[in-house]
């Protein structure tokens, strides 16, 4: 991408809100121009509401409607890239889903797709007026190109001058404006005739998933009339495609701009393979019988069997359930119990442990599935012996995944193989910007960690860290309170003639031992 020429910015927007169409047309042109120049497939503009506590999605291009609907309102106190950019008045860059999972675990769970992201605040006269966001396909370890940041910064500067003086209120049921990129024309007869000669089926979908072109072979494989499908989403028009997992593959292709696929059977029981090829204006979907291709590289993999590996949506559901239950966990043991109950079945994990450090030594705070011998092998060991590598998860704060003992041993020759486990995920527990421990997930057979698994497990580490640190602080305070009570309060209550206990006070709400101490029966002597 070459240098971007600066343009003369339009005049500032009106203070009274009049001429809204004028300033919005300038905004739309700037947003789409920045997206086109930087090759971003998604651009979003948030405006700061008049209360200064909420960011409203003003306009977007490239997001599927269900995804956009989930992020229409963002509070400035949220732990999300958009809120951080506004709150700290600085750009935020995330190269891929794993970085998102590490820095913003809750967002990674709610938005489980791969992409690179850049967010920058829109500031005028020291006041944050909004935030601009751009998305690209994921690029691990990629740093933003200077020209991309220059375009983003310049566009934010221009937007700051255009936006009206008055900040918008927070209206009920707010919906953003959808900016449409130039759509290709409906297929002409020559193109459609050419595609109809091919044995595969092809569909063209817009960004919202609606079919705008479908070939005869595709309609035949889908058991539908082409005229009945045009203008509709496949999963809305065909009951046998009405599975959230299939719609999720479409959303993943749109958001990540990476090819996705799924397999399913049509009403006749014939297995079909669906490839989704994304572009800026929509999706090209290829439909083939799974046994038709002669080239092994084009044959779709066998359908995933639930007993072998849970679908990604099942694991995601478990993590979302875990996030809600962890918020109610009080003690460190409750945290480990909840994690074990939800994570081990969802990911077929055989053993789990949470490790912390104290005085330069390893400490096993909680475990499930490991033998006592394995715990003793770790507990009390010097940290420098077990993790001399500065990139170790316990010191660097970066998750590590090893699909076999050979992989782990090659990286850490002095590693200890406990209970004959064969694959491991080491998840750093990072809270308040510092590593407070590590969660180990172990498998009793070699395991290939997919990109989805790595990202969701990294996000899991963030959830565990927040809950575990909160629980650990509670444990310390609780132990201190118990110690003070034991030393200050009498062991038994004195017996007072003519008095008896008629009431007992209990906490009014459940939680962290909410309540107080009452000293109604302490005898006072004459002095």
XYZ file of C-alpha atoms in Angstrom:
527
model
C 0.000 0.000 0.000
C 1.443 3.340 -1.012
C 1.345 6.662 0.764
C -2.160 7.976 1.184
C -2.679 11.577 0.039
C -4.294 13.794 2.641
C -7.507 15.431 1.614
C -9.040 18.673 2.695
C -11.426 17.801 5.536
C -15.047 18.854 5.305
C -16.251 21.601 7.602
C -17.318 20.675 11.143
C -20.812 19.313 11.626
C -23.586 21.582 12.833
C -23.893 22.146 16.569
C -27.657 21.866 16.595
C -27.874 18.561 14.792
C -29.318 20.068 11.594
C -27.874 18.956 8.330
C -27.464 15.445 9.766
C -27.547 13.920 6.293
C -24.637 16.149 5.263
C -22.223 15.204 8.048
C -23.277 11.564 7.899
C -22.558 11.407 4.177
C -19.048 12.744 4.880
C -18.639 10.175 7.666
C -19.735 7.342 5.383
C -17.302 8.397 2.687
C -14.425 8.571 5.171
C -15.189 5.168 6.703
C -15.512 3.323 3.408
C -12.485 5.153 2.022
C -10.333 4.081 4.963
C -11.527 0.487 4.664
C -10.821 0.389 0.929
C -7.384 1.996 1.268
C -6.244 -0.348 4.040
C -7.970 -3.446 2.562
C -10.007 -3.841 5.760
C -13.118 -5.956 5.291
C -14.961 -4.425 8.284
C -15.148 -0.823 9.439
C -17.163 0.468 12.393
C -17.752 3.915 13.879
C -18.796 4.381 17.513
C -19.943 7.741 18.878
C -19.718 8.738 22.531
C -23.182 9.221 24.022
C -24.111 12.411 25.837
C -23.722 10.736 29.238
C -20.056 9.958 28.507
C -20.508 6.358 29.654
C -21.764 4.588 26.533
C -20.402 4.220 22.994
C -23.098 3.883 20.305
C -22.433 2.082 17.021
C -23.248 4.825 14.509
C -22.332 3.031 11.268
C -20.739 -0.211 10.129
C -19.842 -2.068 6.973
C -19.011 -5.750 6.655
C -20.436 -7.160 9.906
C -23.190 -9.776 9.795
C -26.344 -8.320 11.312
C -26.470 -10.722 14.318
C -22.883 -9.835 15.201
C -23.439 -6.095 14.846
C -26.572 -6.302 16.981
C -24.553 -7.753 19.866
C -22.151 -4.795 19.931
C -24.464 -1.839 19.300
C -23.832 -0.429 22.801
C -20.490 -0.637 24.626
C -19.924 0.861 28.061
C -16.688 2.749 28.549
C -16.018 0.702 31.683
C -16.107 -2.585 29.746
C -12.966 -4.618 29.251
C -13.077 -4.556 25.455
C -10.777 -3.072 22.772
C -13.291 -0.344 21.872
C -13.807 0.697 25.507
C -10.071 0.620 26.273
C -9.292 2.814 23.245
C -11.854 5.381 24.431
C -11.005 5.161 28.130
C -7.219 5.291 27.752
C -7.210 7.480 24.624
C -4.817 5.235 22.737
C -4.905 2.882 19.734
C -5.375 -0.847 20.351
C -3.913 -3.477 18.003
C -4.640 -7.225 18.160
C -3.030 -9.518 15.588
C -5.227 -12.591 15.960
C -7.779 -14.418 18.061
C -5.201 -15.717 20.527
C -4.118 -12.155 21.363
C -7.774 -11.251 21.814
C -8.259 -14.250 24.113
C -5.221 -13.294 26.187
C -6.040 -9.593 26.591
C -9.860 -9.651 26.406
C -11.059 -13.163 27.324
C -14.748 -12.301 27.658
C -14.805 -10.619 24.234
C -13.039 -13.629 22.718
C -15.754 -15.904 24.085
C -18.596 -13.720 22.855
C -16.922 -13.060 19.470
C -15.218 -16.399 18.662
C -13.786 -15.602 15.228
C -10.318 -14.980 13.848
C -9.273 -11.487 12.728
C -6.744 -8.704 13.158
C -8.118 -5.559 14.757
C -7.118 -1.919 15.042
C -9.074 0.585 17.140
C -8.343 4.279 17.595
C -10.092 7.035 19.561
C -11.589 10.101 17.905
C -10.529 13.096 20.016
C -11.387 16.781 19.612
C -10.171 19.460 22.020
C -9.171 16.812 24.538
C -12.630 15.214 24.484
C -13.216 11.669 23.196
C -15.987 11.899 20.604
C -15.957 8.291 19.446
C -13.922 5.310 18.292
C -13.129 3.858 14.868
C -12.500 0.146 14.323
C -11.044 -1.793 11.375
C -10.802 -5.572 10.878
C -8.517 -7.647 8.642
C -8.009 -11.412 8.271
C -5.975 -12.853 11.175
C -2.196 -12.639 10.956
C -0.365 -14.201 13.943
C 2.499 -12.062 15.268
C 1.751 -9.473 12.579
C 2.386 -5.841 13.377
C 0.260 -3.128 11.782
C 1.664 -1.581 8.624
C 2.632 2.047 9.133
C 0.380 3.150 6.285
C -2.585 1.394 7.910
C -2.073 3.274 11.163
C -1.527 6.529 9.269
C -4.840 6.080 7.438
C -6.645 5.175 10.664
C -5.192 8.158 12.534
C -5.859 10.579 9.672
C -9.434 9.345 9.322
C -10.032 9.760 13.060
C -8.690 13.323 12.849
C -11.036 14.096 9.961
C -13.973 12.511 11.777
C -13.248 14.622 14.847
C -13.681 17.763 12.758
C -16.855 16.518 11.054
C -18.880 15.202 13.979
C -21.502 17.580 15.399
C -20.883 19.393 18.666
C -23.788 17.764 20.482
C -23.263 14.163 21.508
C -26.179 11.805 20.814
C -28.433 10.475 23.581
C -28.859 6.753 24.165
C -32.126 5.916 22.380
C -34.017 2.706 23.143
C -33.559 0.063 20.472
C -30.717 1.931 18.774
C -29.684 0.461 15.410
C -26.573 1.436 13.439
C -26.578 2.500 9.826
C -25.292 -0.208 7.456
C -22.933 1.111 4.805
C -23.172 -0.969 1.646
C -20.109 -1.466 -0.501
C -20.531 -1.674 -4.243
C -22.217 -4.998 -4.959
C -21.504 -7.040 -8.070
C -24.367 -7.128 -10.569
C -26.596 -10.191 -10.676
C -24.961 -12.894 -12.771
C -25.639 -12.567 -16.476
C -26.812 -15.438 -18.653
C -23.340 -16.234 -19.995
C -21.789 -16.607 -16.532
C -24.719 -18.606 -15.204
C -24.668 -20.895 -18.250
C -20.954 -21.502 -17.713
C -21.413 -22.346 -14.022
C -24.420 -24.569 -14.714
C -22.216 -26.840 -16.849
C -20.055 -27.679 -13.832
C -20.898 -30.685 -11.630
C -20.443 -28.647 -8.455
C -23.059 -26.271 -7.162
C -22.326 -22.591 -6.530
C -24.189 -19.895 -4.609
C -23.391 -16.226 -4.165
C -24.389 -14.799 -0.769
C -24.302 -11.167 0.325
C -22.762 -10.080 3.639
C -26.064 -10.745 5.399
C -26.102 -14.315 4.087
C -28.890 -13.879 1.536
C -28.579 -15.816 -1.733
C -28.263 -13.469 -4.717
C -27.263 -16.104 -7.279
C -27.542 -19.902 -7.323
C -26.714 -22.419 -10.045
C -28.987 -25.267 -11.084
C -26.638 -27.992 -9.728
C -26.577 -26.244 -6.349
C -30.370 -26.026 -6.222
C -30.606 -29.707 -7.185
C -28.209 -30.730 -4.401
C -30.141 -28.556 -1.951
C -33.482 -30.031 -3.092
C -35.012 -26.615 -3.745
C -36.245 -24.369 -6.534
C -33.694 -21.618 -7.354
C -36.408 -18.955 -7.493
C -37.532 -19.886 -3.980
C -34.003 -19.522 -2.578
C -32.945 -16.180 -4.088
C -33.220 -13.418 -1.515
C -33.297 -15.834 1.417
C -30.666 -17.204 3.772
C -30.034 -20.941 3.229
C -30.578 -21.771 6.907
C -33.877 -19.858 6.878
C -35.173 -21.395 3.650
C -34.103 -25.007 4.266
C -35.071 -26.670 7.534
C -32.250 -29.225 7.333
C -29.689 -26.392 7.256
C -31.281 -24.608 10.243
C -28.437 -25.476 12.586
C -26.606 -22.695 14.494
C -23.295 -24.412 13.742
C -23.757 -23.947 9.975
C -24.721 -20.288 10.305
C -21.699 -19.840 12.564
C -19.434 -21.073 9.733
C -20.863 -18.343 7.496
C -20.304 -15.691 10.175
C -16.761 -16.951 10.740
C -16.003 -16.617 7.012
C -17.394 -13.070 6.868
C -15.619 -11.824 9.991
C -12.260 -13.586 9.551
C -12.167 -13.488 5.721
C -10.859 -17.040 5.812
C -12.310 -20.056 4.016
C -14.601 -22.155 6.219
C -16.483 -25.364 5.582
C -18.939 -27.809 7.029
C -20.543 -31.105 6.040
C -24.120 -32.259 6.424
C -26.628 -34.589 4.792
C -29.522 -33.475 2.594
C -33.035 -34.951 3.013
C -32.046 -37.977 0.874
C -29.212 -38.792 3.266
C -26.499 -37.750 0.801
C -23.553 -36.066 2.506
C -22.704 -32.657 1.070
C -19.597 -30.560 1.514
C -19.990 -26.768 1.806
C -16.963 -24.504 1.200
C -17.467 -20.797 1.979
C -15.059 -18.427 0.197
C -15.297 -14.869 1.598
C -14.911 -11.544 -0.153
C -15.591 -7.924 0.693
C -19.068 -7.986 -0.853
C -20.176 -11.402 0.373
C -19.566 -15.150 0.169
C -19.207 -17.635 -2.671
C -20.434 -21.018 -1.460
C -19.407 -24.207 -3.211
C -21.632 -27.272 -2.702
C -20.361 -30.733 -3.650
C -21.251 -34.338 -2.851
C -18.573 -35.427 -0.411
C -17.752 -38.547 -2.476
C -17.629 -36.820 -5.868
C -14.166 -35.242 -5.896
C -11.351 -37.388 -7.267
C -8.597 -35.169 -5.892
C -8.036 -36.140 -2.226
C -7.130 -32.548 -1.441
C -10.654 -31.426 -2.320
C -12.518 -34.155 -0.444
C -14.110 -32.830 2.704
C -13.107 -34.491 5.976
C -15.499 -36.941 7.587
C -18.231 -35.352 9.699
C -17.130 -34.628 13.232
C -18.428 -37.226 15.665
C -19.475 -35.810 19.014
C -17.858 -38.672 20.900
C -14.453 -37.843 19.411
C -14.468 -34.090 19.783
C -17.268 -31.753 20.846
C -18.417 -29.175 18.297
C -17.002 -25.732 18.846
C -20.401 -24.362 19.834
C -20.726 -26.976 22.586
C -17.358 -26.000 24.048
C -18.261 -22.327 23.689
C -21.545 -22.912 25.506
C -19.672 -24.617 28.336
C -17.258 -21.679 28.623
C -20.088 -19.151 28.670
C -21.799 -21.194 31.381
C -18.506 -21.379 33.255
C -18.067 -17.591 33.024
C -21.427 -17.015 34.684
C -20.820 -19.580 37.434
C -17.276 -18.392 38.157
C -18.716 -14.991 39.032
C -20.377 -16.671 42.017
C -17.347 -18.707 43.134
C -16.095 -17.719 46.586
C -13.101 -19.893 47.454
C -10.173 -21.156 45.400
C -11.460 -24.708 45.756
C -14.840 -23.665 44.340
C -13.035 -22.175 41.347
C -11.108 -25.373 40.626
C -14.246 -27.481 41.113
C -16.222 -25.367 38.638
C -13.416 -25.377 36.075
C -12.985 -29.132 36.391
C -16.724 -29.804 36.151
C -17.170 -27.712 32.994
C -13.854 -27.814 31.130
C -12.733 -31.415 31.557
C -15.856 -32.955 29.951
C -16.093 -30.330 27.184
C -12.468 -30.785 26.061
C -11.978 -34.422 27.120
C -9.263 -33.432 29.586
C -8.073 -36.147 31.974
C -6.180 -34.026 34.520
C -6.096 -30.406 35.627
C -3.947 -28.421 38.054
C -3.549 -24.796 39.123
C -0.018 -23.777 40.063
C 1.213 -20.589 41.717
C 4.620 -19.428 42.926
C 5.765 -18.460 46.386
C 9.300 -17.489 47.303
C 10.633 -18.699 43.955
C 9.087 -22.151 44.387
C 6.198 -23.884 42.655
C 3.040 -24.492 44.650
C 0.103 -26.691 43.624
C -2.969 -24.824 44.839
C -5.570 -27.251 43.488
C -5.805 -30.236 41.171
C -8.199 -32.800 39.717
C -7.242 -36.079 38.051
C -3.539 -36.050 38.964
C -2.100 -38.639 41.347
C -0.582 -37.667 44.689
C 2.829 -38.629 43.312
C 2.452 -36.158 40.436
C 1.484 -33.370 42.829
C 4.517 -34.103 45.000
C 6.777 -33.948 41.920
C 5.747 -30.325 41.344
C 4.942 -28.939 44.758
C 7.839 -27.021 46.259
C 10.136 -27.323 43.244
C 12.295 -24.258 42.467
C 10.730 -22.230 39.686
C 14.067 -21.721 37.893
C 14.475 -25.492 37.620
C 11.075 -26.108 36.075
C 10.923 -23.038 33.842
C 14.335 -21.543 33.053
C 12.992 -20.412 29.682
C 11.862 -16.744 29.808
C 9.084 -17.724 27.380
C 7.594 -20.226 29.827
C 3.854 -19.608 30.388
C 4.408 -19.074 34.110
C 6.838 -16.223 33.504
C 6.014 -14.850 30.045
C 2.224 -14.898 30.326
C 1.771 -16.646 26.960
C -0.160 -19.889 26.544
C 1.714 -22.964 25.286
C 0.288 -26.113 23.706
C 2.041 -29.452 23.225
C 0.236 -32.178 21.305
C 2.618 -34.954 22.349
C 5.346 -35.806 24.842
C 7.908 -35.489 22.047
C 6.877 -31.859 21.455
C 7.089 -31.003 25.152
C 10.408 -32.795 25.659
C 11.924 -31.106 22.606
C 11.079 -27.688 24.047
C 11.811 -28.493 27.709
C 14.295 -31.404 27.957
C 14.107 -31.366 31.778
C 10.316 -31.571 31.845
C 8.739 -34.184 34.103
C 6.164 -36.529 32.564
C 3.620 -37.176 35.295
C 1.013 -39.952 35.231
C 2.073 -40.879 31.684
C 0.098 -37.987 30.167
C 0.572 -37.386 26.422
C -0.565 -33.809 25.618
C -0.728 -30.562 27.571
C -2.098 -27.032 27.506
C -0.283 -24.555 29.770
C -2.494 -21.527 30.378
C -1.019 -18.520 32.210
C -3.335 -16.965 34.777
C -2.980 -13.221 34.282
C -4.872 -10.783 36.510
C -4.388 -7.017 36.740
C -1.541 -7.227 34.234
C 0.585 -9.752 36.148
C 0.911 -13.525 36.025
C -0.506 -15.005 39.230
C -0.228 -18.663 38.287
C -0.707 -21.305 35.622
C -3.451 -23.784 34.749
C -2.344 -27.124 33.300
C -4.718 -29.265 31.250
C -3.446 -32.769 30.485
C -4.629 -35.474 28.071
C -3.914 -39.194 28.280
C -3.391 -39.461 24.516
C -1.788 -37.230 21.835
C -4.040 -34.327 20.947
C -4.044 -31.834 18.072
C -4.976 -28.368 19.331
C -7.004 -26.524 16.701
C -6.947 -22.759 16.322
C -10.405 -22.570 17.880
C -9.298 -24.637 20.862
C -6.160 -22.569 21.419
C -8.131 -19.339 21.400
C -10.954 -20.562 23.620
C -8.540 -22.172 26.097
C -6.475 -18.974 26.213
C -9.666 -17.068 26.987
C -10.441 -19.689 29.608
C -7.138 -18.875 31.309
C -8.212 -15.246 31.621
C -11.537 -16.218 33.194
C -9.882 -18.584 35.660
C -7.267 -15.975 36.588
C -9.833 -13.331 37.488
C -11.953 -15.747 39.527
C -8.971 -17.451 41.170
C -7.284 -14.210 42.228
C -10.560 -12.905 43.632
C -11.109 -16.165 45.512
C -7.554 -16.239 46.797
C -7.879 -12.712 48.194
C -11.126 -13.751 49.837
C -9.449 -16.809 51.373
C -6.716 -14.607 52.864
C -9.228 -12.116 54.277
C -11.443 -14.903 55.568
C -8.536 -16.626 57.317
C -7.467 -13.312 58.870
C -11.003 -12.633 60.087
C -11.293 -16.137 61.524
C -7.946 -15.726 63.287
C -8.975 -12.402 64.806
C -12.302 -13.809 65.903
C -10.653 -16.846 67.474
C -8.243 -14.697 69.451
C -10.710 -11.975 70.493
C -13.976 -13.780 71.114
C -14.590 -16.025 74.131
C -14.689 -19.759 73.536
C -18.071 -20.077 75.219
C -20.799 -17.635 76.134
C -21.244 -16.879 79.828
C -24.400 -18.004 81.548
C -26.363 -15.048 82.858
C -29.124 -15.706 85.384
C -32.522 -14.703 84.041
C -31.339 -14.279 80.424
C -31.695 -16.652 77.510
C -31.053 -16.394 73.764
C -34.240 -15.505 71.911
C -32.873 -14.510 68.476
C -30.156 -15.602 66.095
C -28.872 -13.311 63.349
C -28.060 -14.752 59.908
C -26.733 -13.088 56.713
C -29.526 -11.477 54.740
C -28.042 -12.509 51.361
C -25.887 -15.426 50.195
C -22.255 -14.909 49.257
C -18.970 -14.269 50.946
C -20.118 -14.799 54.546
C -22.123 -11.586 54.513
C -23.122 -10.612 58.044
C -21.623 -9.317 61.253
C -20.555 -10.314 64.756
C -22.743 -9.571 67.744
C -21.382 -9.228 71.268
C -24.703 -9.105 73.138
C -23.721 -11.615 75.804
C -20.287 -10.440 76.925
C -20.293 -10.009 80.712
C -18.923 -6.720 82.076
C -17.440 -6.621 85.567
C -17.782 -3.734 88.012
C -14.717 -1.903 86.648
